[in-house]
XYZ file of C-alpha atoms in Angstrom:
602
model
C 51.422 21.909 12.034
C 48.271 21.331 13.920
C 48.613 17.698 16.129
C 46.666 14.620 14.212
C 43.646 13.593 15.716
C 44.759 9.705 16.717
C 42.266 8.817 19.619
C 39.109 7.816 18.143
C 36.126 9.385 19.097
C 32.265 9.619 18.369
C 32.407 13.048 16.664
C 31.613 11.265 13.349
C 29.596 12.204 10.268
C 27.450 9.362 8.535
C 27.017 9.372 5.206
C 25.032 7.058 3.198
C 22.514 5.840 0.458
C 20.331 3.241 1.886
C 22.359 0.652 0.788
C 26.375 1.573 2.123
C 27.325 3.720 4.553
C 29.872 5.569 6.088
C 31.384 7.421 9.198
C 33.802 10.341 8.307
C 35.715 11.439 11.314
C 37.098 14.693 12.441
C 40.019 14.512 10.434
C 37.931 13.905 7.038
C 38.694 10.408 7.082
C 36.888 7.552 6.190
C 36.741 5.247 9.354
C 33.986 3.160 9.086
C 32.391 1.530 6.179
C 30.859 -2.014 5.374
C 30.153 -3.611 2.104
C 28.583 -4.640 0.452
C 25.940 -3.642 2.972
C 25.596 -2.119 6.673
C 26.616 -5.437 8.032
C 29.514 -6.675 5.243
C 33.028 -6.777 5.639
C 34.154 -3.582 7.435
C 36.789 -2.610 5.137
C 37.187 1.116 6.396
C 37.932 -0.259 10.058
C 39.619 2.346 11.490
C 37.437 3.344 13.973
C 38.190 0.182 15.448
C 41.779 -0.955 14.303
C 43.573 0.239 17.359
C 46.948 2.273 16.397
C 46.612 1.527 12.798
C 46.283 4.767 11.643
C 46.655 4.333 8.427
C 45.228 1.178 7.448
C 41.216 0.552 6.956
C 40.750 4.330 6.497
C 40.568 6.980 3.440
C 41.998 10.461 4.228
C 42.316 13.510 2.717
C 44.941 16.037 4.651
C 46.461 19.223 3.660
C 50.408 19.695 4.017
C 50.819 21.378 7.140
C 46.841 21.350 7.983
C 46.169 23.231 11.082
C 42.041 23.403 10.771
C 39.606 21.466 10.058
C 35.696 22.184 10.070
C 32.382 20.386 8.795
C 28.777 20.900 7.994
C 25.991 18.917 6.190
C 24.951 20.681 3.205
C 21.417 22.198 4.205
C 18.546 19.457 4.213
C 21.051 16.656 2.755
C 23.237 13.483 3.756
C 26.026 15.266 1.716
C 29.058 16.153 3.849
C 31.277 19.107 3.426
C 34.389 19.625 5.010
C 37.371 22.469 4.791
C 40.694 21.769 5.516
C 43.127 24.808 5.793
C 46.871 24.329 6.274
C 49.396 27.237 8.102
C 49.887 28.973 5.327
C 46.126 30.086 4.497
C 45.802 27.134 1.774
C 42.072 25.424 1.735
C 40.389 23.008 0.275
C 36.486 21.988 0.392
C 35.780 17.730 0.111
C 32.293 16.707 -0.280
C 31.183 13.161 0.709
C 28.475 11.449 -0.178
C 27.174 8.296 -1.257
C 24.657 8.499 -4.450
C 20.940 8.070 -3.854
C 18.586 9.075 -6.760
C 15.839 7.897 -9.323
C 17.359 6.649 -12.773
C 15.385 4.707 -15.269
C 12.551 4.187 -12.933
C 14.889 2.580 -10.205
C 16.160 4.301 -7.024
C 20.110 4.184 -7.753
C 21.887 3.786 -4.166
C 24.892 1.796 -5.757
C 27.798 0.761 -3.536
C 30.019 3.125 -3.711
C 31.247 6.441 -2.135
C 31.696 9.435 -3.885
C 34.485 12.226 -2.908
C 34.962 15.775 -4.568
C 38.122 17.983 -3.775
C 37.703 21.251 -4.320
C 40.587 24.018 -4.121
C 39.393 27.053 -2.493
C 41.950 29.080 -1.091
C 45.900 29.343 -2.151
C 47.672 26.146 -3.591
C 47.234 22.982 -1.217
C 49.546 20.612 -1.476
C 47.169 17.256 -0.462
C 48.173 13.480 0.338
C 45.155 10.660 0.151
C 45.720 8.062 2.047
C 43.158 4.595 0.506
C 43.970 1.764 2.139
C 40.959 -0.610 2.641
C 41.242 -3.686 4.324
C 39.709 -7.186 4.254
C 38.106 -9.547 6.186
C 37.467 -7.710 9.259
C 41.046 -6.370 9.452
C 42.941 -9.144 8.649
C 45.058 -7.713 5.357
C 45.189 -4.703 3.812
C 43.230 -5.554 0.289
C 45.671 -6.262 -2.461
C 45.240 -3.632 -5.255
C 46.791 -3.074 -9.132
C 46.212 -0.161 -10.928
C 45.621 1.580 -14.349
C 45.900 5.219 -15.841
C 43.132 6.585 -13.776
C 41.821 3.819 -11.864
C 42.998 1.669 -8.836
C 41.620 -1.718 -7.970
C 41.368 -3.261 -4.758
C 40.808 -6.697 -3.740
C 38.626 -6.261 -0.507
C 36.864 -9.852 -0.793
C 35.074 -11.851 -3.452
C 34.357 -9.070 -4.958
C 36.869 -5.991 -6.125
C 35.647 -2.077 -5.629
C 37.368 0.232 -8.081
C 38.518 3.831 -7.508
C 37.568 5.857 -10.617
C 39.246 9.527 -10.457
C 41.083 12.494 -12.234
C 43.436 12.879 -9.599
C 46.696 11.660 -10.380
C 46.759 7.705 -9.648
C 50.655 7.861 -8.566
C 50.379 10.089 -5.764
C 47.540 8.427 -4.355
C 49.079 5.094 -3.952
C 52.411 6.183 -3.047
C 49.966 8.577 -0.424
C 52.171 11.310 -1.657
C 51.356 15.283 -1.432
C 50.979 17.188 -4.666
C 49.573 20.575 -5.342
C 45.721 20.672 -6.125
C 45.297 23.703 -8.615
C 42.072 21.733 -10.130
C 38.461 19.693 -8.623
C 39.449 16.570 -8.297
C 37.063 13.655 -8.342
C 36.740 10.485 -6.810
C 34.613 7.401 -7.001
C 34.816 4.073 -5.086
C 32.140 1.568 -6.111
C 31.468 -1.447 -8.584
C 34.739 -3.080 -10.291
C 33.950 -1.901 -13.490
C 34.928 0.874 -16.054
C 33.552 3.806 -15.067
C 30.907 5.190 -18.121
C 31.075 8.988 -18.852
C 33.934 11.639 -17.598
C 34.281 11.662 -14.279
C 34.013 14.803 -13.178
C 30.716 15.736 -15.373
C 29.553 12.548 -13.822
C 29.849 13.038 -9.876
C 28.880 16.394 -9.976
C 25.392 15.464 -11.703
C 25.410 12.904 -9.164
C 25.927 14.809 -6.227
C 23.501 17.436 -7.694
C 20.948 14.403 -8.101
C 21.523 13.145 -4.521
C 20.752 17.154 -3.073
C 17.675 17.045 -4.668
C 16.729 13.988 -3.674
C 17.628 14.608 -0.029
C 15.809 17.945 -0.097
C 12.413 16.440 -1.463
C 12.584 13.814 1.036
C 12.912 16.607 3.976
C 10.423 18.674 2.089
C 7.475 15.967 2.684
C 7.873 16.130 6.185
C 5.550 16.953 9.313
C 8.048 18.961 11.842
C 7.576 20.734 14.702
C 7.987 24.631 14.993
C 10.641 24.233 17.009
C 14.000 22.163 17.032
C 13.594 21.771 12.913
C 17.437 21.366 11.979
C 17.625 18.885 14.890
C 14.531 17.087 13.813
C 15.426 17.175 10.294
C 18.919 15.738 10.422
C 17.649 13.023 12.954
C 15.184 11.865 10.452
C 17.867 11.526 7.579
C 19.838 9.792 9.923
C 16.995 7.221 10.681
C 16.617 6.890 6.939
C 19.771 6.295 6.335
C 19.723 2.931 8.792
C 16.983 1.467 6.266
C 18.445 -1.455 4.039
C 15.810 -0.258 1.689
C 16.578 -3.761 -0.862
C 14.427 -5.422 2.059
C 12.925 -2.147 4.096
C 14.771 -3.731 6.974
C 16.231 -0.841 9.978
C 19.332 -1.798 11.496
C 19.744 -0.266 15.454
C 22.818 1.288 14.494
C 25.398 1.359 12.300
C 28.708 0.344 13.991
C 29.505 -2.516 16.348
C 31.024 -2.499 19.505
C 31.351 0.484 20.857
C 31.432 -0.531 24.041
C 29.057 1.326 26.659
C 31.489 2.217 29.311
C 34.834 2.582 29.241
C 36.750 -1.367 29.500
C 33.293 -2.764 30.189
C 33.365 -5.338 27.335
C 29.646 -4.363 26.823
C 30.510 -4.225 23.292
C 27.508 -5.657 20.874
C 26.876 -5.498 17.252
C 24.529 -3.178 16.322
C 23.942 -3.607 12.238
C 20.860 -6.062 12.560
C 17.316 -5.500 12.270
C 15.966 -5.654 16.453
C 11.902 -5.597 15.896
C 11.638 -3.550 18.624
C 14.432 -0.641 17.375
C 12.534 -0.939 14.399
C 9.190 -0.556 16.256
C 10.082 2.812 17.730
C 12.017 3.835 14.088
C 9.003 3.823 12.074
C 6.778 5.008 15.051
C 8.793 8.799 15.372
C 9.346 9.087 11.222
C 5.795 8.057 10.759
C 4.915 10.824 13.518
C 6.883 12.859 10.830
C 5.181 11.865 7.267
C 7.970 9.514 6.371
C 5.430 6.870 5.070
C 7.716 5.402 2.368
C 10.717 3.827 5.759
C 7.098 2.458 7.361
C 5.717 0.690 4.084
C 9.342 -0.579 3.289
C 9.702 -1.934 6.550
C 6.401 -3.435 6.323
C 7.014 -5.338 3.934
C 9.937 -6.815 5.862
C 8.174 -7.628 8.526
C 5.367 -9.604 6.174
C 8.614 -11.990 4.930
C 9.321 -12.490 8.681
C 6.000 -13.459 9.744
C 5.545 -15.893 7.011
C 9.040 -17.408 7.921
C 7.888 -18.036 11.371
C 4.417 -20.021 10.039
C 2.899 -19.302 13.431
C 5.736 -19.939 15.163
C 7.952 -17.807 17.231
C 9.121 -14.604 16.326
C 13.260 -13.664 16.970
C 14.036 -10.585 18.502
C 16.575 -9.712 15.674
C 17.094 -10.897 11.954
C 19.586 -9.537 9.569
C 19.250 -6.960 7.179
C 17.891 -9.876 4.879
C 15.950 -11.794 7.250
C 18.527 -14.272 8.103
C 17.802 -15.919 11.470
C 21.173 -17.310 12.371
C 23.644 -14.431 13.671
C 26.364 -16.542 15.624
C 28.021 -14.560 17.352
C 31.957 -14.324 17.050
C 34.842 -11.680 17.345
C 37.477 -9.973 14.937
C 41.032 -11.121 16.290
C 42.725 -8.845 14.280
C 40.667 -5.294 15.163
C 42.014 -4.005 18.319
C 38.467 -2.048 19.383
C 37.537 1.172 20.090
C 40.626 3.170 21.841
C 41.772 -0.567 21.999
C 38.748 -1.557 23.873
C 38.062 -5.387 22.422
C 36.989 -7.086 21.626
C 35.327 -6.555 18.342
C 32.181 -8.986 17.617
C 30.048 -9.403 14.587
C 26.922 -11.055 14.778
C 24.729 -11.114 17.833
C 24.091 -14.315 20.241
C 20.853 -12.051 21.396
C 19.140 -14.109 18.155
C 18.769 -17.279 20.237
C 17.218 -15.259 23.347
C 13.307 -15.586 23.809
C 11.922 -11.621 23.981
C 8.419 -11.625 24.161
C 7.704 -7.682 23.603
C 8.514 -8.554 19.944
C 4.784 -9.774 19.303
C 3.540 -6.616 20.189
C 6.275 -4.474 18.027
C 5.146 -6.540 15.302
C 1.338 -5.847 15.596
C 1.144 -2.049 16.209
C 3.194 -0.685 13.274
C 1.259 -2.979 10.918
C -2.381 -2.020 12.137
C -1.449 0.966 11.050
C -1.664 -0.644 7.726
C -5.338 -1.343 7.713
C -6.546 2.058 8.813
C -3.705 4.341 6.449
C -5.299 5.309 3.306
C -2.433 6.933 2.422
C -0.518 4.198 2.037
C 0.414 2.439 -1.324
C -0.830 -1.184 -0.029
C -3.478 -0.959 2.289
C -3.852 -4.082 4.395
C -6.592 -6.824 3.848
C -8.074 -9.957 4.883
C -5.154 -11.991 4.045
C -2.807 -9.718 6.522
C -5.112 -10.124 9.387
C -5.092 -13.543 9.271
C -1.215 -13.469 9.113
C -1.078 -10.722 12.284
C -3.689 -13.379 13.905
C -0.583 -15.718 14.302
C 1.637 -13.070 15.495
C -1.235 -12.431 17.953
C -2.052 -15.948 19.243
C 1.942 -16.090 20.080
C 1.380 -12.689 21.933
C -1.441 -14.229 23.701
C 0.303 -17.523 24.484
C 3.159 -15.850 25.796
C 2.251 -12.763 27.647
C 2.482 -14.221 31.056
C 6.508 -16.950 30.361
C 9.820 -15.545 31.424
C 11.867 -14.104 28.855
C 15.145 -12.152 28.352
C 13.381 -8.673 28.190
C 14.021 -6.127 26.379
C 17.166 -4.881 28.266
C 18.531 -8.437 26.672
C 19.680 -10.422 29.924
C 21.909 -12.981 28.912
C 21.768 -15.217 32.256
C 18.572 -14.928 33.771
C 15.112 -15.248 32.684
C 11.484 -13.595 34.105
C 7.879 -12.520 33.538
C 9.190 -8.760 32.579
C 6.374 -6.117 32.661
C 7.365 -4.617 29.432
C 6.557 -7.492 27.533
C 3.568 -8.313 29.073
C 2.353 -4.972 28.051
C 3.470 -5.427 24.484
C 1.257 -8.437 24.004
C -1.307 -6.799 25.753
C -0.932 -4.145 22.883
C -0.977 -7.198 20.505
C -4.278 -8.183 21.466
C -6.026 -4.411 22.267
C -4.945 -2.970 18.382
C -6.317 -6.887 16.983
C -9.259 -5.762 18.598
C -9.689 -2.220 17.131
C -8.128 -3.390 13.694
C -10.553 -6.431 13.818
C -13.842 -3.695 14.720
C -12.330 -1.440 12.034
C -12.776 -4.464 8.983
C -15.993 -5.752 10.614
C -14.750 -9.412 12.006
C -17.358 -8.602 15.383
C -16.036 -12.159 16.578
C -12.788 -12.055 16.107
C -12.736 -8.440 17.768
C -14.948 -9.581 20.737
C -11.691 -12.387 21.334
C -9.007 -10.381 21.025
C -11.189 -7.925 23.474
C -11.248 -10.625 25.927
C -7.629 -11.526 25.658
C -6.999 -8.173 26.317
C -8.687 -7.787 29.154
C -7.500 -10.797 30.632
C -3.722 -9.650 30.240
C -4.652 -6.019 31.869
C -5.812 -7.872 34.882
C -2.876 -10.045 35.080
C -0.441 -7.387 34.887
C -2.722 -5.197 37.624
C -2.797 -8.413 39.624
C 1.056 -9.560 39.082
C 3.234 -6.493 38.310
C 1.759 -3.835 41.108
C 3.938 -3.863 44.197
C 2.875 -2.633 47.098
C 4.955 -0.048 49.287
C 3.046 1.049 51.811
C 3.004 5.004 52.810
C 5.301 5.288 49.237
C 2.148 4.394 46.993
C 3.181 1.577 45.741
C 4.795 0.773 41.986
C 4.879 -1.735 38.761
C 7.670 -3.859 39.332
C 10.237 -4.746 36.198
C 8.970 -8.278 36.230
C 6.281 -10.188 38.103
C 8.834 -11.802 40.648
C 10.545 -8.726 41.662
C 10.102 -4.944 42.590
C 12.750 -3.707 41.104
C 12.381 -0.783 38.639
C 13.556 -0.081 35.064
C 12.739 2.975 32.581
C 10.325 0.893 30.133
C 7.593 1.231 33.067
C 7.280 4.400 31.561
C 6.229 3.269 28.390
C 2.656 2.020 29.621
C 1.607 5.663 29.036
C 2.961 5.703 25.276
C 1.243 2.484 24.849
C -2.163 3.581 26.574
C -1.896 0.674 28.865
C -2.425 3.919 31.638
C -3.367 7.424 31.525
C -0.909 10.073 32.303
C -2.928 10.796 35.554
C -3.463 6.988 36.716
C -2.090 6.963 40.004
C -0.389 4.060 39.668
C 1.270 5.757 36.838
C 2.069 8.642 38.881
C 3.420 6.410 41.634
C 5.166 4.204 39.211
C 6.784 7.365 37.881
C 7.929 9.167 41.574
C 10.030 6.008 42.195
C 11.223 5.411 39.144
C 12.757 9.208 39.273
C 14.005 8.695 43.070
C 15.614 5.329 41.981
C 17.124 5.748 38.411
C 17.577 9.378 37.375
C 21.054 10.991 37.744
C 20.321 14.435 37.678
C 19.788 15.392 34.231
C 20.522 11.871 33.041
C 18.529 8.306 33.257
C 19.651 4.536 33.871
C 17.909 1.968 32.433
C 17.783 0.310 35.681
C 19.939 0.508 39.347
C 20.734 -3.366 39.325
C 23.449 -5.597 38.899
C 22.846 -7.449 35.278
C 25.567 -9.859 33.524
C 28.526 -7.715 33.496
C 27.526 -5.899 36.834
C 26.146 -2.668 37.731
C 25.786 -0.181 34.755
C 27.842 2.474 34.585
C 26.192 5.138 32.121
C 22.997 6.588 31.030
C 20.839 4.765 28.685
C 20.292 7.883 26.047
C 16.867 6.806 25.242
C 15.361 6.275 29.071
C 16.559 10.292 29.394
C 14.150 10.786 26.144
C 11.066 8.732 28.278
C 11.752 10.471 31.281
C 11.292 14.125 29.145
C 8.054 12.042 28.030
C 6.683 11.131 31.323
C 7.607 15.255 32.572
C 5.640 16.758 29.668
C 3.013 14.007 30.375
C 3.015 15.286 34.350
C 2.423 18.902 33.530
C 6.085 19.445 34.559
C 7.164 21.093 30.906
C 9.236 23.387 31.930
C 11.618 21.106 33.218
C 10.713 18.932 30.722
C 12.086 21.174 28.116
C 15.364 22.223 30.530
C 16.582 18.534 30.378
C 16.179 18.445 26.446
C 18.111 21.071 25.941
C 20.407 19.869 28.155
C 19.827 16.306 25.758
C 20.263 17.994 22.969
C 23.541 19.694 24.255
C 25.413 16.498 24.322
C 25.047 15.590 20.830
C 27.430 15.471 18.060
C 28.745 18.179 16.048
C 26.504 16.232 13.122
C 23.847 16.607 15.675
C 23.695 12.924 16.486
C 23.686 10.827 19.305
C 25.063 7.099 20.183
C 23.197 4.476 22.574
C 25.033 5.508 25.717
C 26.314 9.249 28.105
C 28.497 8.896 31.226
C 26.358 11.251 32.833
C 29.373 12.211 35.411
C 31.514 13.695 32.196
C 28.967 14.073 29.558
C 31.418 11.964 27.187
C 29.000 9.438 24.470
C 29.385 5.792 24.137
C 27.907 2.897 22.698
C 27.120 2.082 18.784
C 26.345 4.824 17.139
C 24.410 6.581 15.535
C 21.897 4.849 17.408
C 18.078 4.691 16.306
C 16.666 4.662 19.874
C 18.693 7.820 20.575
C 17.664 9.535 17.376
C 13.518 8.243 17.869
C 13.872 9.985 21.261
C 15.091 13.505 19.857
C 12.116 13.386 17.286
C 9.623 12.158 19.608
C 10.579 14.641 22.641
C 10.460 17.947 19.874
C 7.054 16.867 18.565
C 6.240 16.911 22.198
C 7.641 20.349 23.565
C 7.491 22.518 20.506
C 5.282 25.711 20.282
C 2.680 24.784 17.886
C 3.015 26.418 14.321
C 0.274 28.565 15.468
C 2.660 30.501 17.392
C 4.634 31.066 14.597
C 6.549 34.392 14.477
């Protein structure tokens, strides 16, 4: 019998619907789910409950399994695995989570869905459902009936539906599967229709959907089934009830190895959110960007002018104390475990800016269901006069410091961005005054930054510094291109860019910066600052190389073809919350960038 898998790790599969989701592991189990949304109770926990094998988790495994292999069905969030045992028995499991229209509504429900499938021999199969509830602390209490079971995971119940025999599964028995079976987790309520007939127009529902979503999009020649499965992914991190984008959809996984760098991911940062809708709207994927929109329009008029957080949850909520899981062990028993995020309270200026460009976008898009008017630009005004007011105070930055506090170059150039798209969007609806201020303002902060950030280094050129108090370097420098703060061929660009390489690249890999921060010096590769480095190399003429190191990028991804926040780039091994939008924005971005135009096509 082939050895359990028992050491978590971040070959995971998500599936999801936009509403729930969920991380099936090598082993087709069920490790990590939330509900009754991305950042609910976890009660699949496994991922994170330590030696607990069996509790938080829902598995499927064959009586003396020896194989296991998986594969997204083509174009689709829908998960197929095959388990095979010793003796040449098989069966085929499809996971998903539904996602289609129905009466004139999108129905994302929460629940998962789970098909079994004999295909070879006669498998003898043991499920293993045991959710858990708050955060690990009990396995939920559960009672059962003919063909349903019912478990207690919080206020509310969720209620297994299925035509596999109830017995086995809660005695986690094996039994010989000679039939499909079917299997549906969601709502506590009777399930309407026979089951079978029922998932399987579901599932053919959610493939359709899927494949019409994928259909509308813009990809590049090259790197499609990368680009394509990135783009789900990113979809799938949209609470679509409020068009918010969460950064990721675990929580601490820590960064490094024991580094206790372990933050949760499953809120909305503005700037994740920025670069989200940026790479799917480089795609076509207009309906994440006017969702998201929309969020961001409840945020600004919860602020009334004032300032703007750097992260809200899914539903806008401000307040996301921060606090840790006693009874969750971690990641290979790497606590601790903490939901909610104490970065809320931290004062991140770039966030102005990331709230400005995606929504010009808004008042120049006529392909967009709601265009923007009068009304919005006064609103963005607000967001712009805090951009203004703030472009030159200390902040966190966008690396998050938790201790310190300075003018960080980044942000500056955000609000500069603030104030240079008011402009444009201000000449575009004819408001000549209001785009002759904004003009100025602009202006002024270009000088300031010239004036403040540039650090001179004699016979080396010469480079931006991180902040205006310091010359140290970090990867967002190389954003001033992507924001046309610079020109590829400035040569303070070009300078910026040669020390940036000689100080933070390791080899094929990229820090985010060299320096001690809070928990000391960083220890792995910041996946996304490898994706701006492949930027700045196309941008230098160097594409060649430029395309080497993607492929060496692209390498180091999951067998889902996914990628988490973090890479030791001395073993190549992932870590960090996963799968994480940044990483995902980066693939997109970088294949837009390299591919052979369609022109080429052969």
């Amino acid at each position: 019998m082939a050895e359990a898998v028992t050491d978590p790790n971040l070959e995971l599969w998500p599936i999801g619907n936009c509403q729930v989701s969920g991380l099936i592991d090598q082993s087709a189990s069920l490790v990590w789910g939330c509900v009754p949304r991305v950042d609910g109770d976890p009660v699949f926990c496994a991922l994170l409950n330590g030696e607990k094998r069996d509790s938080g988790v829902w598995r499927f495994e064959l009586e003396n399994q020896t194989s296991v292999t998986q594969h997204y069905e083509r174009n689709t969030a829908i998960l197929v695995t095959r388990l095979e045992s010793e003796d040449g028995s098989a069966v085929e499991i499809r996971d998903f989570c539904p996602r289609y229209e129905r009466s004139g509504r999108m129905y994302r429900p929460v629940a998962f869905a789970r098909i079994v499938r004999p295909v070879s021999g006669v498998p003898r199969l043991k499920v293993t459902l045991n959710p858990m509830r708050d955060y690990g602390a009990t396995i939920a209490e559960k009672t059962n009936g003919t063909n349903h079971i019912r478990y207690l995971v919080g206020p509310q119940a969720m209620r297994l539906s299925t035509d596999a025999p109830v017995g086995y599964v809660l005695e986690s028995r094996y039994y010989r599967v000679e039939a499909d079976q079917h299997f549906f987790l969601g709502p506590d309520e009777p399930f309407v229709g026979n089951v079978r007939s029922e998932l399987r127009r579901m599932e053919q529902s959610t493939a359709r959907y899927w494949k019409l979503w994928v259909r509308g999009l813009h990809i590049p020649l090259e790197w499609q089934d990368e680009v394509i499965r990135c783009a789900i992914t990113l979809k799938l991190c949209q609470h679509e009830e409020t068009g918010a984008i969460v950064a990721a959809l675990t929580t601490s996984i820590p960064e490094a190895a024991h580094s206790e760098r372990n933050w949760d991911y499953r809120f909305c940062w503005i700037r994740d959110s920025y670069y989200t809708v940026q790479a799917l709207n480089r795609l076509g994927a207009l309906d994440v960007l006017e969702k998201y929109l929309g969020y961001l329009r409840n945020i600004v008029d919860s602020a009334r002018g004032g300032q703007i957080q750097p992260l809200y949850s899914v539903m806008g909520e401000g307040e996301l104390d921060e606090t840790t899981a006693a009874h969750l062990a971690g990641y290979r028993g790497m606590g601790p475990v903490r939901k909610g995020n104490a970065a809320y309270k931290q004062i991140q200026h770039d966030c102005y800016g990331q709230i400005v460009l995606p929504t010009a976008q808004a008042f120049f898009d006529r392909r967009l269901l709601r265009m923007a008017d009068d009304n919005d630009f006064e609103s963005l005004e607000e967001v712009g006069e805090m951009a203004w007011k703030m472009h030159d105070q200390p902040d966190a930055g966008l690396w998050e410091f938790r201790t310190r506090q300075e003018v960080h170059t980044y942000s500056a150039v955000m609000s500069w961005a603030a104030c240079d798209r008011l402009a444009k969007v201000a000449a575009n609806i004819d408001k000549a005054d209001r785009q002759q201020v904004w003009q100025e303002r602009a202006d002024a902060i270009r000088a300031k930054i010239e004036d403040k950030a540039w650090v001179e280094n004699g016979q080396e050129g010469g480079h931006y510094g991180a902040s205006f108090e310091s010359d140290y370097l970090d990867a967002s420098l190389l954003q001033m291109v992507e924001l046309r703060f610079l020109q590829p061929d400035n040569p303070r660009f070009q300078s910026t860019f040669t020390a940036i390489e000689k100080t933070l690249r390791r080899g094929e890999h990229m820090l985010r910066y060299a320096s001690e921060d809070d928990f000391g010096l960083p220890e792995t590769a910041f996946n996304v600052c490898t994706f701006w480095l492949i930027e700045a190399l196309h941008l230098a003429g160097r594409d060649e190389e430029a395309r080497t190191l993607f492929t060496a990028m692209l390498s180091h991804t999951t067998e889902s073809g996914l990628l988490s926040e973090d890479l030791d780039f001395e073993t190549g091994e992932l870590w960090g919350n996963f799968p994480q939008t940044y990483s995902l924005v980066g693939v997109i971005n970088c294949a837009g960038l390299l591919s052979r135009p369609w022109s080429e096509m052969r």
